[in-house]
Short mmCIF file of C-alpha atoms in Angstrom, two decimals:
data_model
loop_
_atom_site.label_atom_id
_atom_site.label_comp_id
_atom_site.label_asym_id
_atom_site.label_seq_id
_atom_site.Cartn_x
_atom_site.Cartn_y
_atom_site.Cartn_z
CA UNK A 1 98.90 -49.55 -28.28
CA UNK A 2 100.01 -47.12 -25.74
CA UNK A 3 101.52 -44.58 -28.62
CA UNK A 4 98.00 -44.24 -30.69
CA UNK A 5 96.86 -43.13 -26.55
CA UNK A 6 100.07 -40.55 -26.74
CA UNK A 7 99.16 -38.98 -29.48
CA UNK A 8 95.92 -37.06 -28.87
CA UNK A 9 97.47 -36.51 -25.31
CA UNK A 10 100.16 -34.59 -26.55
CA UNK A 11 98.14 -32.64 -29.54
CA UNK A 12 95.72 -30.90 -26.77
CA UNK A 13 98.96 -30.26 -24.83
CA UNK A 14 100.09 -28.79 -28.07
CA UNK A 15 96.64 -26.64 -28.42
CA UNK A 16 96.03 -25.40 -25.29
CA UNK A 17 99.59 -23.57 -25.39
CA UNK A 18 99.25 -22.54 -28.62
CA UNK A 19 95.53 -20.98 -27.05
CA UNK A 20 97.47 -19.38 -24.39
CA UNK A 21 99.90 -17.01 -26.35
CA UNK A 22 97.08 -16.13 -28.36
CA UNK A 23 95.82 -14.86 -25.47
CA UNK A 24 98.95 -13.50 -24.31
CA UNK A 25 99.50 -11.84 -27.87
CA UNK A 26 95.88 -10.55 -27.83
CA UNK A 27 96.78 -8.63 -24.25
CA UNK A 28 100.07 -7.75 -25.57
CA UNK A 29 98.59 -5.77 -28.24
CA UNK A 30 95.40 -4.28 -27.10
CA UNK A 31 96.90 -0.49 -26.26
CA UNK A 32 95.79 1.16 -23.34
CA UNK A 33 95.21 4.02 -23.10
CA UNK A 34 97.29 6.69 -20.04
CA UNK A 35 95.17 9.69 -18.34
CA UNK A 36 93.78 12.14 -15.78
CA UNK A 37 91.35 12.41 -13.36
CA UNK A 38 90.15 14.97 -12.14
CA UNK A 39 87.76 15.30 -8.72
CA UNK A 40 84.40 16.03 -9.82
CA UNK A 41 84.09 19.74 -7.49
CA UNK A 42 80.60 21.50 -6.17
CA UNK A 43 79.90 24.99 -7.13
CA UNK A 44 76.60 27.22 -5.32
CA UNK A 45 75.86 29.71 -7.73
CA UNK A 46 72.76 31.74 -8.76
CA UNK A 47 72.87 31.15 -12.31
CA UNK A 48 70.23 32.72 -14.78
CA UNK A 49 68.27 30.31 -16.49
CA UNK A 50 67.42 30.19 -20.14
CA UNK A 51 63.94 29.44 -21.84
CA UNK A 52 61.48 30.03 -24.53
CA UNK A 53 58.17 29.76 -24.37
CA UNK A 54 54.79 31.89 -26.46
CA UNK A 55 53.13 35.18 -25.87
CA UNK A 56 49.83 34.75 -24.70
CA UNK A 57 47.23 35.84 -22.85
CA UNK A 58 46.92 36.41 -19.06
CA UNK A 59 42.97 36.70 -19.03
CA UNK A 60 41.84 34.13 -21.57
CA UNK A 61 38.98 31.91 -21.63
CA UNK A 62 38.06 28.76 -23.34
CA UNK A 63 34.54 28.72 -24.02
CA UNK A 64 32.11 25.89 -24.83
CA UNK A 65 28.81 24.58 -24.17
CA UNK A 66 27.22 22.71 -21.27
CA UNK A 67 25.18 19.88 -22.96
CA UNK A 68 26.59 18.07 -26.41
CA UNK A 69 24.57 18.88 -29.47
CA UNK A 70 24.94 19.79 -33.67
CA UNK A 71 26.44 23.90 -34.15
CA UNK A 72 23.96 25.43 -35.97
CA UNK A 73 25.80 29.28 -35.70
CA UNK A 74 29.25 30.56 -34.90
CA UNK A 75 28.86 34.07 -35.50
CA UNK A 76 32.73 34.61 -35.45
CA UNK A 77 36.23 33.95 -37.20
CA UNK A 78 39.23 33.59 -35.77
CA UNK A 79 41.55 37.18 -35.43
CA UNK A 80 38.65 38.91 -35.05
CA UNK A 81 37.88 41.10 -31.89
CA UNK A 82 34.50 40.48 -29.94
CA UNK A 83 32.49 42.56 -27.04
CA UNK A 84 31.91 40.63 -23.58
CA UNK A 85 28.57 39.47 -24.10
CA UNK A 86 28.52 38.98 -28.01
CA UNK A 87 26.93 35.79 -29.21
CA UNK A 88 30.05 33.91 -30.17
CA UNK A 89 27.65 31.16 -30.73
CA UNK A 90 24.67 28.07 -30.86
CA UNK A 91 23.90 25.30 -31.30
CA UNK A 92 20.21 23.67 -33.03
CA UNK A 93 17.48 24.44 -31.30
CA UNK A 94 15.62 22.02 -31.86
CA UNK A 95 15.64 18.98 -29.27
CA UNK A 96 16.72 21.59 -26.36
CA UNK A 97 13.43 23.58 -26.79
CA UNK A 98 11.34 20.05 -26.87
CA UNK A 99 13.09 19.48 -23.68
CA UNK A 100 11.83 22.11 -21.97
CA UNK A 101 8.59 21.83 -23.62
CA UNK A 102 8.19 18.37 -21.82
CA UNK A 103 9.08 19.45 -18.47
CA UNK A 104 7.19 22.64 -19.20
CA UNK A 105 4.48 19.70 -19.67
CA UNK A 106 5.41 17.99 -16.89
CA UNK A 107 5.20 21.53 -14.74
CA UNK A 108 1.83 21.75 -15.30
CA UNK A 109 0.47 18.73 -14.81
CA UNK A 110 2.01 17.88 -11.84
CA UNK A 111 0.59 21.21 -11.02
CA UNK A 112 -2.82 19.92 -11.37
CA UNK A 113 -2.17 16.86 -9.63
CA UNK A 114 -1.29 18.94 -6.28
CA UNK A 115 -4.54 20.79 -6.67
CA UNK A 116 -7.14 17.84 -7.09
CA UNK A 117 -5.43 16.08 -4.48
CA UNK A 118 -5.64 19.19 -2.48
CA UNK A 119 -9.23 19.73 -2.66
CA UNK A 120 -10.22 15.67 -2.19
CA UNK A 121 -8.24 16.29 1.51
CA UNK A 122 -9.93 19.27 2.09
CA UNK A 123 -13.12 16.67 1.18
CA UNK A 124 -11.76 14.01 2.87
CA UNK A 125 -11.70 11.82 0.32
CA UNK A 126 -7.76 11.47 -0.36
CA UNK A 127 -5.56 11.15 2.68
CA UNK A 128 -2.07 13.29 3.64
CA UNK A 129 -0.14 10.92 1.92
CA UNK A 130 -1.66 11.56 -1.46
CA UNK A 131 -1.63 14.95 -1.06
CA UNK A 132 2.23 14.44 -0.01
CA UNK A 133 3.14 12.49 -2.77
CA UNK A 134 1.23 14.72 -5.42
CA UNK A 135 3.34 17.83 -3.45
CA UNK A 136 6.59 16.14 -3.92
CA UNK A 137 5.50 15.51 -7.53
CA UNK A 138 4.92 18.49 -8.30
CA UNK A 139 8.27 20.51 -7.13
CA UNK A 140 10.04 17.29 -8.86
CA UNK A 141 8.87 18.95 -12.20
CA UNK A 142 9.43 22.69 -11.14
CA UNK A 143 12.81 21.55 -10.55
CA UNK A 144 13.52 19.71 -14.01
CA UNK A 145 11.78 22.61 -16.16
CA UNK A 146 14.69 24.81 -14.61
CA UNK A 147 17.22 22.43 -15.03
CA UNK A 148 16.36 22.45 -18.62
CA UNK A 149 15.83 25.94 -19.25
CA UNK A 150 19.60 26.16 -17.38
CA UNK A 151 20.42 24.43 -19.91
CA UNK A 152 18.56 26.20 -22.86
CA UNK A 153 20.09 29.12 -21.23
CA UNK A 154 23.43 27.55 -22.29
CA UNK A 155 23.50 26.40 -25.53
CA UNK A 156 24.94 29.51 -26.78
CA UNK A 157 28.48 31.21 -25.92
CA UNK A 158 28.47 34.24 -25.85
CA UNK A 159 32.36 36.36 -24.91
CA UNK A 160 32.97 36.87 -20.78
CA UNK A 161 35.47 39.89 -22.02
CA UNK A 162 36.49 42.40 -24.28
CA UNK A 163 38.97 40.56 -26.58
CA UNK A 164 40.34 38.58 -29.58
CA UNK A 165 39.48 34.92 -31.00
CA UNK A 166 42.56 33.17 -31.12
CA UNK A 167 41.00 30.03 -31.97
CA UNK A 168 38.27 28.08 -33.08
CA UNK A 169 38.24 24.22 -32.49
CA UNK A 170 34.53 22.75 -34.79
CA UNK A 171 32.43 24.30 -37.32
CA UNK A 172 28.70 24.96 -38.15
CA UNK A 173 27.22 21.54 -37.92
CA UNK A 174 29.91 19.23 -36.54
CA UNK A 175 28.53 17.71 -32.85
CA UNK A 176 29.58 20.00 -29.80
CA UNK A 177 30.48 17.36 -27.31
CA UNK A 178 29.63 18.62 -23.60
CA UNK A 179 32.48 20.90 -21.78
CA UNK A 180 34.49 20.26 -25.86
CA UNK A 181 36.34 23.65 -26.34
CA UNK A 182 34.73 25.54 -29.16
CA UNK A 183 36.12 28.91 -29.36
CA UNK A 184 39.28 30.52 -27.43
CA UNK A 185 39.20 34.34 -26.45
CA UNK A 186 42.13 36.18 -25.30
CA UNK A 187 41.82 39.27 -23.31
CA UNK A 188 43.73 42.20 -25.76
CA UNK A 189 44.05 45.16 -22.74
CA UNK A 190 47.30 46.08 -23.03
CA UNK A 191 48.97 45.63 -20.30
CA UNK A 192 47.53 41.45 -20.11
CA UNK A 193 50.53 39.66 -21.70
CA UNK A 194 52.58 37.22 -20.19
CA UNK A 195 55.16 34.65 -21.61
CA UNK A 196 54.48 30.80 -20.87
CA UNK A 197 57.42 28.50 -20.14
CA UNK A 198 58.05 25.47 -19.33
CA UNK A 199 61.34 24.81 -15.99
CA UNK A 200 62.75 21.32 -14.40
CA UNK A 201 62.07 21.01 -11.60
CA UNK A 202 65.60 21.83 -10.34
CA UNK A 203 64.85 25.55 -11.66
CA UNK A 204 61.33 25.04 -10.30
CA UNK A 205 62.30 25.06 -6.60
CA UNK A 206 64.92 28.43 -7.44
CA UNK A 207 61.75 30.19 -8.21
CA UNK A 208 59.37 32.49 -6.63
CA UNK A 209 56.47 34.93 -7.66
CA UNK A 210 58.21 38.22 -8.74
CA UNK A 211 61.56 37.09 -9.97
CA UNK A 212 62.44 39.67 -12.04
CA UNK A 213 63.07 38.49 -16.16
CA UNK A 214 64.10 39.80 -19.81
CA UNK A 215 62.12 38.85 -22.57
CA UNK A 216 63.56 39.17 -25.82
CA UNK A 217 60.48 38.60 -28.86
CA UNK A 218 61.72 37.61 -32.00
CA UNK A 219 59.39 40.18 -33.90
CA UNK A 220 60.92 42.77 -31.85
CA UNK A 221 64.84 41.99 -32.67
CA UNK A 222 67.75 43.44 -30.27
CA UNK A 223 64.99 44.59 -27.94
CA UNK A 224 64.17 43.86 -24.88
CA UNK A 225 61.10 43.53 -22.06
CA UNK A 226 61.27 43.13 -18.51
CA UNK A 227 59.48 40.98 -16.58
CA UNK A 228 58.27 39.45 -13.45
CA UNK A 229 57.24 36.02 -12.88
CA UNK A 230 53.86 35.78 -12.01
CA UNK A 231 52.66 32.39 -11.50
CA UNK A 232 54.33 29.03 -10.73
CA UNK A 233 52.35 25.79 -11.64
CA UNK A 234 52.10 23.52 -8.18
CA UNK A 235 52.55 20.31 -10.70
CA UNK A 236 54.18 18.93 -14.16
CA UNK A 237 52.75 18.59 -17.17
CA UNK A 238 52.46 14.83 -17.71
CA UNK A 239 53.44 14.92 -21.62
CA UNK A 240 57.18 16.51 -20.80
CA UNK A 241 57.62 16.26 -17.22
CA UNK A 242 58.29 19.76 -16.46
CA UNK A 243 56.25 22.74 -14.72
CA UNK A 244 54.78 25.81 -16.88
CA UNK A 245 55.33 29.64 -15.29
CA UNK A 246 53.93 33.06 -16.18
CA UNK A 247 56.31 35.77 -16.25
CA UNK A 248 53.95 39.11 -16.60
CA UNK A 249 56.17 41.38 -19.58
CA UNK A 250 56.10 45.30 -19.73
CA UNK A 251 54.41 46.17 -23.05
CA UNK A 252 56.58 48.97 -22.94
CA UNK A 253 54.58 50.20 -25.73
CA UNK A 254 55.31 47.51 -28.49
CA UNK A 255 51.73 45.91 -30.14
CA UNK A 256 51.72 42.32 -29.16
CA UNK A 257 50.18 39.42 -29.85
CA UNK A 258 49.43 35.32 -28.79
CA UNK A 259 51.96 33.12 -30.22
CA UNK A 260 54.86 35.12 -30.55
CA UNK A 261 58.40 33.25 -30.09
CA UNK A 262 59.86 34.56 -26.85
CA UNK A 263 63.77 33.89 -25.20
CA UNK A 264 63.50 34.62 -21.62
CA UNK A 265 66.77 35.02 -19.79
CA UNK A 266 64.70 34.84 -15.08
CA UNK A 267 66.93 35.91 -13.23
CA UNK A 268 66.02 33.44 -9.12
CA UNK A 269 66.65 35.41 -6.38
CA UNK A 270 67.49 31.43 -4.58
CA UNK A 271 71.33 29.87 -5.61
CA UNK A 272 71.43 26.08 -6.97
CA UNK A 273 74.57 23.21 -6.41
CA UNK A 274 76.03 22.76 -9.76
CA UNK A 275 78.93 19.73 -10.85
CA UNK A 276 82.19 22.12 -11.61
CA UNK A 277 83.97 20.42 -13.92
CA UNK A 278 87.33 21.50 -15.83
CA UNK A 279 86.21 22.26 -20.24
CA UNK A 280 88.54 19.53 -21.19
CA UNK A 281 86.77 16.81 -19.79
CA UNK A 282 84.00 17.55 -22.40
CA UNK A 283 83.45 15.52 -25.10
CA UNK A 284 81.04 15.54 -28.63
CA UNK A 285 78.57 18.32 -26.82
CA UNK A 286 75.88 18.95 -28.98
CA UNK A 287 74.30 22.15 -27.05
CA UNK A 288 73.61 21.47 -24.11
CA UNK A 289 73.85 18.15 -24.43
CA UNK A 290 77.24 16.67 -23.81
CA UNK A 291 79.16 13.31 -22.69
CA UNK A 292 82.47 13.16 -20.74
CA UNK A 293 84.42 10.04 -19.66
CA UNK A 294 84.93 8.18 -16.51
CA UNK A 295 87.27 5.13 -14.96
CA UNK A 296 85.67 2.16 -14.72
CA UNK A 297 88.06 -0.39 -12.56
CA UNK A 298 90.60 0.25 -15.60
CA UNK A 299 87.71 0.66 -17.92
CA UNK A 300 86.35 3.68 -19.64
CA UNK A 301 82.49 4.64 -19.31
CA UNK A 302 81.31 7.05 -21.43
CA UNK A 303 78.91 9.30 -19.85
CA UNK A 304 75.60 11.93 -20.34
CA UNK A 305 75.30 15.14 -18.94
CA UNK A 306 73.37 18.17 -19.52
CA UNK A 307 75.84 21.77 -19.47
CA UNK A 308 74.66 25.00 -17.54
CA UNK A 309 76.84 27.47 -18.08
CA UNK A 310 80.52 28.41 -18.98
CA UNK A 311 82.21 29.14 -15.94
CA UNK A 312 86.16 30.13 -17.38
CA UNK A 313 88.21 27.29 -17.64
CA UNK A 314 85.44 25.14 -16.38
CA UNK A 315 82.08 23.95 -16.93
CA UNK A 316 78.73 23.94 -14.43
CA UNK A 317 76.77 20.45 -15.01
CA UNK A 318 73.46 20.38 -13.84
CA UNK A 319 72.31 17.39 -14.62
CA UNK A 320 74.31 13.47 -14.83
CA UNK A 321 77.11 13.65 -12.48
CA UNK A 322 75.40 13.10 -8.95
CA UNK A 323 77.13 9.66 -7.86
CA UNK A 324 80.84 10.47 -10.05
CA UNK A 325 83.30 11.52 -8.04
CA UNK A 326 85.73 12.15 -10.69
CA UNK A 327 86.02 12.25 -14.45
CA UNK A 328 88.67 11.72 -17.41
CA UNK A 329 90.44 14.87 -18.18
CA UNK A 330 93.73 14.17 -19.82
CA UNK A 331 93.38 11.94 -22.86
CA UNK A 332 89.18 11.87 -23.07
CA UNK A 333 89.89 12.78 -26.66
CA UNK A 334 91.15 9.72 -27.53
CA UNK A 335 88.84 7.47 -25.21
CA UNK A 336 85.87 5.13 -26.62
CA UNK A 337 82.94 2.77 -24.51
CA UNK A 338 85.31 0.23 -22.84
CA UNK A 339 89.26 1.63 -23.70
CA UNK A 340 91.26 0.22 -21.65
CA UNK A 341 93.40 3.00 -19.47
CA UNK A 342 95.77 3.54 -17.31
#
């Protein structure tokens, strides 16, 4: 009986010893990589900003109808040159004309009623209140007629500028809603060309109106155009979270068109603080996106960073190291997420 109780206890102790030995062996077999860390330093620079965008006209008009209706006719095509005051599109006038006629008849009736009550008041057959109500009715009808006539005048689109039709959003026979864009007109004056680009919030605060820019167009390889920052958006785009800026460019005799792809080098007048690290700390770089490793209580932690510029043996980091004090340099090429380090 005593042996039957002692034997299971002996087996339990033996199993526990085996598990402890296995754990010690796993610890002994784990590779510990020797690394070296360096502090992250700060560098204040007025480095250029590299962005890309498209050429556009600074004087653009996105044209639409004030009221809804069926598009009866569009008189222009994309790429066609138009003159100021030229008729570009018109809605079907059946319903609009009927509304104007209704308002006209209502105004005429209200005017007759006012005159009738005025004569009755003169003969003491109507009260002053009736006269005032008739006058009010006539004024309301006259204002409704003006509204109908105003809407009728905006049931057609005329060009507000001399320019070119760069975009056609609708075709004849389609239902146009109130304010829905129908045509996009861009000015064709020689000195109205700009490049619109998006910049991050950190770059936006460095820029101001009048900062210089260098513009290179794929259409004219090997050539550069000069420009200046002419507009800074005061709110970020809700889709990409970037701030749109306009760079007014000098064509320098070159023929430009809306939509030309442009590479822009901005020269901000204000400096910016960058995190500076050795170039050997960068791993898995792809353009401006890269990774670095930091020591997280004896384990390697992989952190994504955004590369700004190369400065000899160092790299200027624009984002990702705000709260990091030291990074791993030597041995980083052999690390993976969670590697044991010393």
